[in-house]
PDB file of C-alpha atoms in Angstrom:
ATOM      1  CA  MET A  15      67.567 198.554  91.710  1.00  0.00           C
ATOM      2  CA  ILE A  16      65.840 201.459  89.912  1.00  0.00           C
ATOM      3  CA  ASN A  17      65.997 205.097  90.945  1.00  0.00           C
ATOM      4  CA  ILE A  18      62.648 206.284  92.325  1.00  0.00           C
ATOM      5  CA  ASP A  19      61.472 209.778  91.402  1.00  0.00           C
ATOM      6  CA  ILE A  20      58.376 211.094  93.195  1.00  0.00           C
ATOM      7  CA  SER A  21      58.813 214.706  92.092  1.00  0.00           C
ATOM      8  CA  THR A  22      55.967 216.467  90.309  1.00  0.00           C
ATOM      9  CA  ALA A  23      54.961 219.861  88.954  1.00  0.00           C
ATOM     10  CA  VAL A  24      51.772 221.894  89.388  1.00  0.00           C
ATOM     11  CA  GLY A  25      51.148 224.867  87.139  1.00  0.00           C
ATOM     12  CA  GLY A  26      54.883 225.204  86.593  1.00  0.00           C
ATOM     13  CA  LEU A  27      55.683 224.902  90.304  1.00  0.00           C
ATOM     14  CA  LYS A  28      58.259 222.125  90.733  1.00  0.00           C
ATOM     15  CA  LEU A  29      57.865 219.971  93.862  1.00  0.00           C
ATOM     16  CA  LYS A  30      60.169 217.249  95.194  1.00  0.00           C
ATOM     17  CA  ASN A  31      57.111 215.198  96.139  1.00  0.00           C
ATOM     18  CA  PRO A  32      53.339 215.654  95.653  1.00  0.00           C
ATOM     19  CA  VAL A  33      52.238 215.915  99.313  1.00  0.00           C
ATOM     20  CA  MET A  34      51.143 219.092 101.095  1.00  0.00           C
ATOM     21  CA  PRO A  35      48.676 220.038 103.862  1.00  0.00           C
ATOM     22  CA  ALA A  36      45.271 221.467 103.041  1.00  0.00           C
ATOM     23  CA  SER A  37      44.938 225.089 104.095  1.00  0.00           C
ATOM     24  CA  GLY A  38      43.668 225.489 107.642  1.00  0.00           C
ATOM     25  CA  THR A  39      44.537 221.983 108.800  1.00  0.00           C
ATOM     26  CA  TRP A  40      48.223 222.464 109.575  1.00  0.00           C
ATOM     27  CA  GLY A  41      48.443 226.044 110.831  1.00  0.00           C
ATOM     28  CA  TYR A  42      51.781 227.554 109.842  1.00  0.00           C
ATOM     29  CA  GLY A  43      53.711 224.371 110.577  1.00  0.00           C
ATOM     30  CA  GLU A  44      55.340 225.237 113.909  1.00  0.00           C
ATOM     31  CA  GLU A  45      53.275 222.679 115.846  1.00  0.00           C
ATOM     32  CA  TYR A  46      54.257 219.838 113.501  1.00  0.00           C
ATOM     33  CA  ALA A  47      57.992 220.609 113.566  1.00  0.00           C
ATOM     34  CA  GLU A  48      58.371 218.429 116.693  1.00  0.00           C
ATOM     35  CA  PHE A  49      57.272 215.428 114.603  1.00  0.00           C
ATOM     36  CA  TYR A  50      59.249 216.016 111.357  1.00  0.00           C
ATOM     37  CA  ASN A  51      60.977 218.689 109.318  1.00  0.00           C
ATOM     38  CA  PRO A  52      58.286 220.657 107.416  1.00  0.00           C
ATOM     39  CA  GLY A  53      60.789 220.947 104.575  1.00  0.00           C
ATOM     40  CA  GLU A  54      60.231 217.235 103.852  1.00  0.00           C
ATOM     41  CA  LEU A  55      56.850 218.075 102.333  1.00  0.00           C
ATOM     42  CA  GLY A  56      56.390 218.919  98.678  1.00  0.00           C
ATOM     43  CA  ALA A  57      54.931 222.271  99.687  1.00  0.00           C
ATOM     44  CA  VAL A  58      53.253 223.958 102.635  1.00  0.00           C
ATOM     45  CA  VAL A  59      49.829 225.570 102.197  1.00  0.00           C
ATOM     46  CA  VAL A  60      49.256 228.039 105.026  1.00  0.00           C
ATOM     47  CA  LYS A  61      46.007 229.075 106.694  1.00  0.00           C
ATOM     48  CA  GLY A  62      43.622 231.185 104.661  1.00  0.00           C
ATOM     49  CA  THR A  63      45.108 234.682 104.730  1.00  0.00           C
ATOM     50  CA  THR A  64      43.081 237.886 104.626  1.00  0.00           C
ATOM     51  CA  LEU A  65      44.052 241.548 104.493  1.00  0.00           C
ATOM     52  CA  GLU A  66      43.316 242.087 108.184  1.00  0.00           C
ATOM     53  CA  PRO A  67      43.490 239.571 111.077  1.00  0.00           C
ATOM     54  CA  ARG A  68      40.288 237.611 111.744  1.00  0.00           C
ATOM     55  CA  HIS A  69      39.024 236.000 114.938  1.00  0.00           C
ATOM     56  CA  GLY A  70      36.826 233.532 113.065  1.00  0.00           C
ATOM     57  CA  ASN A  71      33.383 232.256 114.042  1.00  0.00           C
ATOM     58  CA  GLU A  72      32.051 231.697 117.544  1.00  0.00           C
ATOM     59  CA  PRO A  73      32.620 228.246 119.133  1.00  0.00           C
ATOM     60  CA  PRO A  74      31.875 225.431 118.893  1.00  0.00           C
ATOM     61  CA  ARG A  75      33.569 225.382 115.495  1.00  0.00           C
ATOM     62  CA  ILE A  76      33.855 221.634 114.978  1.00  0.00           C
ATOM     63  CA  ALA A  77      31.365 218.758 115.078  1.00  0.00           C
ATOM     64  CA  GLU A  78      32.321 215.119 114.569  1.00  0.00           C
ATOM     65  CA  THR A  79      30.326 213.067 112.060  1.00  0.00           C
ATOM     66  CA  PRO A  80      30.344 209.287 111.396  1.00  0.00           C
ATOM     67  CA  ALA A  81      32.924 209.580 108.582  1.00  0.00           C
ATOM     68  CA  GLY A  82      34.536 212.979 108.974  1.00  0.00           C
ATOM     69  CA  MET A  83      33.886 216.306 110.621  1.00  0.00           C
ATOM     70  CA  LEU A  84      32.069 219.572 110.161  1.00  0.00           C
ATOM     71  CA  ASN A  85      34.018 222.782 110.684  1.00  0.00           C
ATOM     72  CA  SER A  86      32.989 226.390 110.858  1.00  0.00           C
ATOM     73  CA  VAL A  87      36.268 228.104 111.712  1.00  0.00           C
ATOM     74  CA  GLY A  88      35.588 231.128 109.531  1.00  0.00           C
ATOM     75  CA  LEU A  89      39.107 231.921 108.266  1.00  0.00           C
ATOM     76  CA  GLN A  90      40.715 232.761 111.609  1.00  0.00           C
ATOM     77  CA  ASN A  91      44.196 234.064 110.753  1.00  0.00           C
ATOM     78  CA  VAL A  92      46.811 236.653 111.629  1.00  0.00           C
ATOM     79  CA  GLY A  93      46.395 238.781 108.485  1.00  0.00           C
ATOM     80  CA  VAL A  94      48.787 239.174 105.597  1.00  0.00           C
ATOM     81  CA  GLU A  95      51.291 241.515 107.291  1.00  0.00           C
ATOM     82  CA  LYS A  96      51.808 239.311 110.372  1.00  0.00           C
ATOM     83  CA  PHE A  97      51.966 236.253 108.142  1.00  0.00           C
ATOM     84  CA  ILE A  98      54.876 237.851 106.295  1.00  0.00           C
ATOM     85  CA  SER A  99      56.685 239.181 109.373  1.00  0.00           C
ATOM     86  CA  GLU A 100      55.981 236.409 111.931  1.00  0.00           C
ATOM     87  CA  LYS A 101      55.171 233.155 110.098  1.00  0.00           C
ATOM     88  CA  LEU A 102      57.025 233.238 106.796  1.00  0.00           C
ATOM     89  CA  PRO A 103      60.555 233.331 108.347  1.00  0.00           C
ATOM     90  CA  PHE A 104      59.978 229.940 110.055  1.00  0.00           C
ATOM     91  CA  LEU A 105      58.939 228.359 106.757  1.00  0.00           C
ATOM     92  CA  LYS A 106      61.862 229.981 104.950  1.00  0.00           C
ATOM     93  CA  ASP A 107      64.322 228.693 107.584  1.00  0.00           C
ATOM     94  CA  ASN A 108      62.977 225.164 107.024  1.00  0.00           C
ATOM     95  CA  LYS A 109      63.357 225.495 103.237  1.00  0.00           C
ATOM     96  CA  CYS A 110      59.625 224.990 102.600  1.00  0.00           C
ATOM     97  CA  VAL A 111      57.969 225.690  99.267  1.00  0.00           C
ATOM     98  CA  VAL A 112      55.246 228.074 100.453  1.00  0.00           C
ATOM     99  CA  ILE A 113      51.773 228.359  98.931  1.00  0.00           C
ATOM    100  CA  ALA A 114      49.697 231.164 100.465  1.00  0.00           C
ATOM    101  CA  ASN A 115      45.949 230.517 100.537  1.00  0.00           C
ATOM    102  CA  ILE A 116      44.239 233.911 100.185  1.00  0.00           C
ATOM    103  CA  ALA A 117      40.645 235.044 100.825  1.00  0.00           C
ATOM    104  CA  GLY A 118      38.699 238.276 100.899  1.00  0.00           C
ATOM    105  CA  ASP A 119      35.346 239.998 101.210  1.00  0.00           C
ATOM    106  CA  SER A 120      35.687 241.664  97.818  1.00  0.00           C
ATOM    107  CA  ILE A 121      37.594 241.348  94.556  1.00  0.00           C
ATOM    108  CA  ASP A 122      39.668 244.341  95.641  1.00  0.00           C
ATOM    109  CA  ASP A 123      40.670 242.437  98.811  1.00  0.00           C
ATOM    110  CA  TYR A 124      41.976 239.519  96.770  1.00  0.00           C
ATOM    111  CA  ALA A 125      43.909 241.842  94.459  1.00  0.00           C
ATOM    112  CA  ALA A 126      45.467 243.747  97.370  1.00  0.00           C
ATOM    113  CA  ILE A 127      46.681 240.574  99.111  1.00  0.00           C
ATOM    114  CA  ALA A 128      48.041 239.210  95.826  1.00  0.00           C
ATOM    115  CA  GLU A 129      49.968 242.412  95.176  1.00  0.00           C
ATOM    116  CA  ARG A 130      51.440 242.351  98.694  1.00  0.00           C
ATOM    117  CA  LEU A 131      52.531 238.708  98.342  1.00  0.00           C
ATOM    118  CA  ASP A 132      53.970 239.276  94.891  1.00  0.00           C
ATOM    119  CA  ALA A 133      56.680 241.311  96.617  1.00  0.00           C
ATOM    120  CA  GLU A 134      57.578 238.329  98.836  1.00  0.00           C
ATOM    121  CA  LYS A 135      59.801 236.026  96.778  1.00  0.00           C
ATOM    122  CA  ASP A 136      59.610 233.328  99.476  1.00  0.00           C
ATOM    123  CA  VAL A 137      55.952 232.764  98.576  1.00  0.00           C
ATOM    124  CA  SER A 138      56.110 230.485  95.522  1.00  0.00           C
ATOM    125  CA  ALA A 139      52.392 230.449  94.719  1.00  0.00           C
ATOM    126  CA  VAL A 140      49.004 231.713  95.835  1.00  0.00           C
ATOM    127  CA  GLU A 141      45.964 229.496  96.200  1.00  0.00           C
ATOM    128  CA  VAL A 142      42.890 231.652  95.659  1.00  0.00           C
ATOM    129  CA  ASN A 143      40.160 230.519  98.028  1.00  0.00           C
ATOM    130  CA  ILE A 144      36.827 231.163  96.322  1.00  0.00           C
ATOM    131  CA  SER A 145      35.219 228.209  98.061  1.00  0.00           C
ATOM    132  CA  CYS A 146      35.116 228.704 101.857  1.00  0.00           C
ATOM    133  CA  PRO A 147      31.539 227.906 102.991  1.00  0.00           C
ATOM    134  CA  ASN A 148      31.960 229.401 106.478  1.00  0.00           C
ATOM    135  CA  VAL A 149      32.129 233.168 105.938  1.00  0.00           C
ATOM    136  CA  SER A 150      29.241 235.541 105.378  1.00  0.00           C
ATOM    137  CA  LYS A 151      31.033 237.571 102.698  1.00  0.00           C
ATOM    138  CA  GLY A 152      33.404 236.445  99.956  1.00  0.00           C
ATOM    139  CA  GLY A 153      34.542 232.826  99.925  1.00  0.00           C
ATOM    140  CA  ILE A 154      32.054 230.504  98.296  1.00  0.00           C
ATOM    141  CA  ALA A 155      29.998 233.443  97.029  1.00  0.00           C
ATOM    142  CA  PHE A 156      32.717 234.004  94.420  1.00  0.00           C
ATOM    143  CA  GLY A 157      33.116 230.344  93.564  1.00  0.00           C
ATOM    144  CA  VAL A 158      29.596 229.247  92.661  1.00  0.00           C
ATOM    145  CA  GLY A 159      29.359 231.163  89.373  1.00  0.00           C
ATOM    146  CA  ALA A 160      31.683 231.132  86.375  1.00  0.00           C
ATOM    147  CA  ASP A 161      31.499 234.932  85.990  1.00  0.00           C
ATOM    148  CA  THR A 162      32.291 235.742  89.620  1.00  0.00           C
ATOM    149  CA  ALA A 163      35.057 233.146  89.820  1.00  0.00           C
ATOM    150  CA  SER A 164      36.550 234.548  86.627  1.00  0.00           C
ATOM    151  CA  GLY A 165      36.439 238.093  88.031  1.00  0.00           C
ATOM    152  CA  VAL A 166      38.460 237.156  91.116  1.00  0.00           C
ATOM    153  CA  ILE A 167      41.053 235.162  89.175  1.00  0.00           C
ATOM    154  CA  LYS A 168      41.549 237.945  86.619  1.00  0.00           C
ATOM    155  CA  SER A 169      42.088 240.512  89.381  1.00  0.00           C
ATOM    156  CA  VAL A 170      44.662 238.324  91.146  1.00  0.00           C
ATOM    157  CA  ARG A 171      46.424 237.489  87.856  1.00  0.00           C
ATOM    158  CA  LYS A 172      47.027 241.196  87.234  1.00  0.00           C
ATOM    159  CA  LYS A 173      48.789 241.570  90.594  1.00  0.00           C
ATOM    160  CA  TYR A 174      50.561 238.243  91.104  1.00  0.00           C
ATOM    161  CA  LYS A 175      53.213 237.113  88.618  1.00  0.00           C
ATOM    162  CA  ARG A 176      54.088 233.669  89.935  1.00  0.00           C
ATOM    163  CA  VAL A 177      51.989 230.468  90.130  1.00  0.00           C
ATOM    164  CA  LEU A 178      48.255 231.060  90.647  1.00  0.00           C
ATOM    165  CA  ILE A 179      46.051 228.199  91.866  1.00  0.00           C
ATOM    166  CA  ALA A 180      42.248 228.439  92.157  1.00  0.00           C
ATOM    167  CA  LYS A 181      40.638 226.408  94.969  1.00  0.00           C
ATOM    168  CA  LEU A 182      37.148 225.380  93.905  1.00  0.00           C
ATOM    169  CA  SER A 183      33.979 224.475  95.748  1.00  0.00           C
ATOM    170  CA  PRO A 184      32.112 221.178  95.259  1.00  0.00           C
ATOM    171  CA  ASN A 185      28.880 223.000  96.116  1.00  0.00           C
ATOM    172  CA  VAL A 186      28.113 223.803  92.476  1.00  0.00           C
ATOM    173  CA  THR A 187      26.050 222.306  89.672  1.00  0.00           C
ATOM    174  CA  ASP A 188      28.885 221.982  87.138  1.00  0.00           C
ATOM    175  CA  ILE A 189      32.458 221.940  88.479  1.00  0.00           C
ATOM    176  CA  VAL A 190      33.889 221.739  84.937  1.00  0.00           C
ATOM    177  CA  GLU A 191      32.318 225.062  83.968  1.00  0.00           C
ATOM    178  CA  ILE A 192      33.882 226.826  86.972  1.00  0.00           C
ATOM    179  CA  ALA A 193      37.239 225.128  86.337  1.00  0.00           C
ATOM    180  CA  ARG A 194      37.304 226.253  82.712  1.00  0.00           C
ATOM    181  CA  ALA A 195      36.427 229.829  83.696  1.00  0.00           C
ATOM    182  CA  CYS A 196      39.326 229.952  86.156  1.00  0.00           C
ATOM    183  CA  ILE A 197      41.859 228.495  83.703  1.00  0.00           C
ATOM    184  CA  ASP A 198      40.703 230.860  80.934  1.00  0.00           C
ATOM    185  CA  SER A 199      41.061 233.786  83.354  1.00  0.00           C
ATOM    186  CA  GLY A 200      44.674 233.090  84.252  1.00  0.00           C
ATOM    187  CA  ALA A 201      44.841 230.281  86.809  1.00  0.00           C
ATOM    188  CA  ASP A 202      47.830 227.983  86.303  1.00  0.00           C
ATOM    189  CA  ALA A 203      46.281 225.114  88.271  1.00  0.00           C
ATOM    190  CA  LEU A 204      43.258 224.099  90.346  1.00  0.00           C
ATOM    191  CA  THR A 205      42.732 222.681  93.830  1.00  0.00           C
ATOM    192  CA  LEU A 206      39.760 220.305  94.006  1.00  0.00           C
ATOM    193  CA  ILE A 207      37.840 220.291  96.322  1.00  0.00           C
ATOM    194  CA  ASN A 208      36.992 222.417  99.355  1.00  0.00           C
ATOM    195  CA  THR A 209      34.544 221.091 101.951  1.00  0.00           C
ATOM    196  CA  VAL A 210      30.966 220.062 101.262  1.00  0.00           C
ATOM    197  CA  LYS A 211      28.343 222.186 102.993  1.00  0.00           C
ATOM    198  CA  GLY A 212      26.510 220.287 105.748  1.00  0.00           C
ATOM    199  CA  MET A 213      24.978 220.595 109.202  1.00  0.00           C
ATOM    200  CA  SER A 214      24.398 218.806 112.505  1.00  0.00           C
ATOM    201  CA  ILE A 215      21.554 219.162 115.029  1.00  0.00           C
ATOM    202  CA  ASP A 216      21.909 219.118 118.835  1.00  0.00           C
ATOM    203  CA  ILE A 217      18.769 217.104 119.704  1.00  0.00           C
ATOM    204  CA  ASN A 218      18.919 218.037 123.393  1.00  0.00           C
ATOM    205  CA  ASN A 219      18.947 221.769 122.735  1.00  0.00           C
ATOM    206  CA  ARG A 220      16.839 221.314 119.593  1.00  0.00           C
ATOM    207  CA  LYS A 221      18.946 223.637 117.473  1.00  0.00           C
ATOM    208  CA  PRO A 222      21.905 223.478 115.060  1.00  0.00           C
ATOM    209  CA  LEU A 223      25.086 222.378 116.832  1.00  0.00           C
ATOM    210  CA  LEU A 224      27.250 224.962 115.074  1.00  0.00           C
ATOM    211  CA  PRO A 225      26.392 228.618 115.844  1.00  0.00           C
ATOM    212  CA  ASN A 226      26.794 229.310 112.127  1.00  0.00           C
ATOM    213  CA  CYS A 227      24.101 226.603 111.515  1.00  0.00           C
ATOM    214  CA  THR A 228      26.089 225.020 108.676  1.00  0.00           C
ATOM    215  CA  GLY A 229      29.708 224.005 108.255  1.00  0.00           C
ATOM    216  CA  GLY A 230      32.102 222.368 105.842  1.00  0.00           C
ATOM    217  CA  LEU A 231      32.139 218.557 105.804  1.00  0.00           C
ATOM    218  CA  SER A 232      35.595 217.004 105.366  1.00  0.00           C
ATOM    219  CA  GLY A 233      37.184 213.603 105.896  1.00  0.00           C
ATOM    220  CA  PRO A 234      36.564 210.156 104.356  1.00  0.00           C
ATOM    221  CA  ALA A 235      32.881 210.897 103.671  1.00  0.00           C
ATOM    222  CA  ILE A 236      33.764 213.299 100.845  1.00  0.00           C
ATOM    223  CA  LYS A 237      36.545 211.303  99.161  1.00  0.00           C
ATOM    224  CA  PRO A 238      34.329 209.758  96.434  1.00  0.00           C
ATOM    225  CA  ILE A 239      32.945 213.217  95.602  1.00  0.00           C
ATOM    226  CA  ALA A 240      36.420 214.740  95.396  1.00  0.00           C
ATOM    227  CA  LEU A 241      37.771 211.890  93.269  1.00  0.00           C
ATOM    228  CA  ARG A 242      34.874 212.191  90.857  1.00  0.00           C
ATOM    229  CA  MET A 243      35.416 215.941  90.447  1.00  0.00           C
ATOM    230  CA  VAL A 244      39.177 215.570  89.916  1.00  0.00           C
ATOM    231  CA  TYR A 245      38.454 212.918  87.266  1.00  0.00           C
ATOM    232  CA  GLU A 246      35.812 215.011  85.494  1.00  0.00           C
ATOM    233  CA  VAL A 247      37.889 218.196  85.413  1.00  0.00           C
ATOM    234  CA  LYS A 248      41.062 216.407  84.290  1.00  0.00           C
ATOM    235  CA  LYS A 249      39.202 214.634  81.506  1.00  0.00           C
ATOM    236  CA  ALA A 250      37.475 217.799  80.301  1.00  0.00           C
ATOM    237  CA  THR A 251      40.303 220.320  80.634  1.00  0.00           C
ATOM    238  CA  GLY A 252      43.634 218.531  81.097  1.00  0.00           C
ATOM    239  CA  ALA A 253      44.479 221.155  83.731  1.00  0.00           C
ATOM    240  CA  ASP A 254      47.055 220.657  86.454  1.00  0.00           C
ATOM    241  CA  ILE A 255      45.163 219.696  89.630  1.00  0.00           C
ATOM    242  CA  ILE A 256      45.864 219.366  93.327  1.00  0.00           C
ATOM    243  CA  GLY A 257      43.457 216.732  94.666  1.00  0.00           C
ATOM    244  CA  VAL A 258      42.082 216.967  98.205  1.00  0.00           C
ATOM    245  CA  GLY A 259      39.246 215.343 100.131  1.00  0.00           C
ATOM    246  CA  GLY A 260      39.327 212.506 102.648  1.00  0.00           C
ATOM    247  CA  ILE A 261      42.913 211.357 102.084  1.00  0.00           C
ATOM    248  CA  GLU A 262      44.035 209.244 105.063  1.00  0.00           C
ATOM    249  CA  CYS A 263      46.814 207.079 103.603  1.00  0.00           C
ATOM    250  CA  PHE A 264      49.026 206.710 100.528  1.00  0.00           C
ATOM    251  CA  GLU A 265      46.494 204.430  98.857  1.00  0.00           C
ATOM    252  CA  ASP A 266      43.917 207.241  99.016  1.00  0.00           C
ATOM    253  CA  ALA A 267      46.495 209.694  97.664  1.00  0.00           C
ATOM    254  CA  LEU A 268      47.410 207.336  94.831  1.00  0.00           C
ATOM    255  CA  GLU A 269      43.765 207.155  93.766  1.00  0.00           C
ATOM    256  CA  PHE A 270      43.793 210.930  93.320  1.00  0.00           C
ATOM    257  CA  ILE A 271      47.023 210.749  91.279  1.00  0.00           C
ATOM    258  CA  MET A 272      45.492 208.090  89.024  1.00  0.00           C
ATOM    259  CA  ALA A 273      42.319 210.201  88.692  1.00  0.00           C
ATOM    260  CA  GLY A 274      44.425 213.032  87.283  1.00  0.00           C
ATOM    261  CA  ALA A 275      45.858 214.968  90.226  1.00  0.00           C
ATOM    262  CA  ASN A 276      49.448 216.209  89.893  1.00  0.00           C
ATOM    263  CA  ALA A 277      49.689 216.578  93.676  1.00  0.00           C
ATOM    264  CA  VAL A 278      47.555 216.012  96.767  1.00  0.00           C
ATOM    265  CA  GLN A 279      46.602 217.852  99.936  1.00  0.00           C
ATOM    266  CA  VAL A 280      45.883 216.189 103.265  1.00  0.00           C
ATOM    267  CA  GLY A 281      43.386 217.824 105.609  1.00  0.00           C
ATOM    268  CA  THR A 282      41.353 216.195 108.382  1.00  0.00           C
ATOM    269  CA  ALA A 283      43.785 213.278 108.833  1.00  0.00           C
ATOM    270  CA  ASN A 284      46.423 215.731 110.133  1.00  0.00           C
ATOM    271  CA  PHE A 285      44.299 216.252 113.249  1.00  0.00           C
ATOM    272  CA  TYR A 286      44.475 212.642 114.447  1.00  0.00           C
ATOM    273  CA  ASN A 287      47.696 211.440 112.798  1.00  0.00           C
ATOM    274  CA  PRO A 288      50.412 214.124 112.741  1.00  0.00           C
ATOM    275  CA  LEU A 289      52.698 211.787 110.778  1.00  0.00           C
ATOM    276  CA  VAL A 290      50.226 211.035 107.990  1.00  0.00           C
ATOM    277  CA  MET A 291      51.977 213.157 105.342  1.00  0.00           C
ATOM    278  CA  PRO A 292      55.484 211.660 105.791  1.00  0.00           C
ATOM    279  CA  GLU A 293      53.792 208.235 105.789  1.00  0.00           C
ATOM    280  CA  ILE A 294      52.135 209.005 102.437  1.00  0.00           C
ATOM    281  CA  ILE A 295      55.466 210.159 100.959  1.00  0.00           C
ATOM    282  CA  GLY A 296      57.058 206.896 102.102  1.00  0.00           C
ATOM    283  CA  GLY A 297      54.112 204.937 100.707  1.00  0.00           C
ATOM    284  CA  PHE A 298      54.609 206.441  97.263  1.00  0.00           C
ATOM    285  CA  ARG A 299      58.277 205.409  97.253  1.00  0.00           C
ATOM    286  CA  LYS A 300      57.468 201.856  98.382  1.00  0.00           C
ATOM    287  CA  TYR A 301      54.677 201.409  95.811  1.00  0.00           C
ATOM    288  CA  LEU A 302      56.864 202.597  92.919  1.00  0.00           C
ATOM    289  CA  ALA A 303      59.743 200.366  93.982  1.00  0.00           C
ATOM    290  CA  GLU A 304      57.524 197.280  94.389  1.00  0.00           C
ATOM    291  CA  ASN A 305      55.903 197.868  90.999  1.00  0.00           C
ATOM    292  CA  LYS A 306      59.198 198.751  89.245  1.00  0.00           C
ATOM    293  CA  ILE A 307      57.953 202.204  88.224  1.00  0.00           C
ATOM    294  CA  SER A 308      60.695 204.818  88.108  1.00  0.00           C
ATOM    295  CA  SER A 309      58.604 208.005  88.198  1.00  0.00           C
ATOM    296  CA  LEU A 310      55.348 208.997  89.889  1.00  0.00           C
ATOM    297  CA  LYS A 311      54.560 211.138  86.832  1.00  0.00           C
ATOM    298  CA  GLU A 312      53.849 207.921  84.916  1.00  0.00           C
ATOM    299  CA  LEU A 313      50.792 207.365  87.109  1.00  0.00           C
ATOM    300  CA  ILE A 314      49.200 210.823  86.830  1.00  0.00           C
ATOM    301  CA  GLY A 315      45.822 210.372  85.148  1.00  0.00           C
ATOM    302  CA  VAL A 316      46.313 206.707  84.200  1.00  0.00           C
ATOM    303  CA  ALA A 317      42.711 205.972  85.225  1.00  0.00           C
ATOM    304  CA  VAL A 318      41.279 208.792  83.093  1.00  0.00           C
ATOM    305  CA  HIS A 319      39.621 207.399  79.965  1.00  0.00           C
TER     306      HIS A 319
END
């Protein structure tokens, strides 16, 4: 019987397994602790964190679609100081590897949050969100151009010394160009992808269903798009990547690994199957054992040619 190793590394961040929640789909983990120990996950990515608390967008914030959902939450969160004082201790007590997703209205906002988190040694990495489609300022506005994306990453790199991950938007013409700009500006790794901008119409009221008119499409509908972008960026840059988009089971997650992802995030599936991430971790172990493969690392990028 061979020893099975499903550990991985992303931008120098060592993880015991490659599975983590996508920011905003798992809160700060307290609600899921009744189902399993959050410390079982490779890492925990917390809700998008801003300098000040945010109430988010007006409801309704979610609309179901045939193969996923639209959301327009708008970065509701407790703010960086309450995250540190009220949420981080729970994650520390459960021995979680913590990745803080950060967002802002300006480059100065991003830099200020990064500097504050740099002082918190229990935050192992920051994931710079330059791809949220549901806020009027910041977010995707920084992620759709190589120059603006580069400006944010450079400012964060100056203030944050540990692992820096850039989360990119699929709502661009050339994802490789944006990826290269972020890596050249100091990002250690990339998260691909955020949601795809979409909308839904309420035919009875004859107006957009979401008050914000548009929202971010997630779930199975976007998996082929996400896989394609992970593949393209890996092939062009060789960068460390966290793949995300429509993962519902370990087979989906394994496709992302074979397309070049070093790790994966699970988003929408957490809402209807709270055990999906432990199931994916178990699926990786079973697949490796059945195929007599000792290490998951052997499969990273095997489909990239």
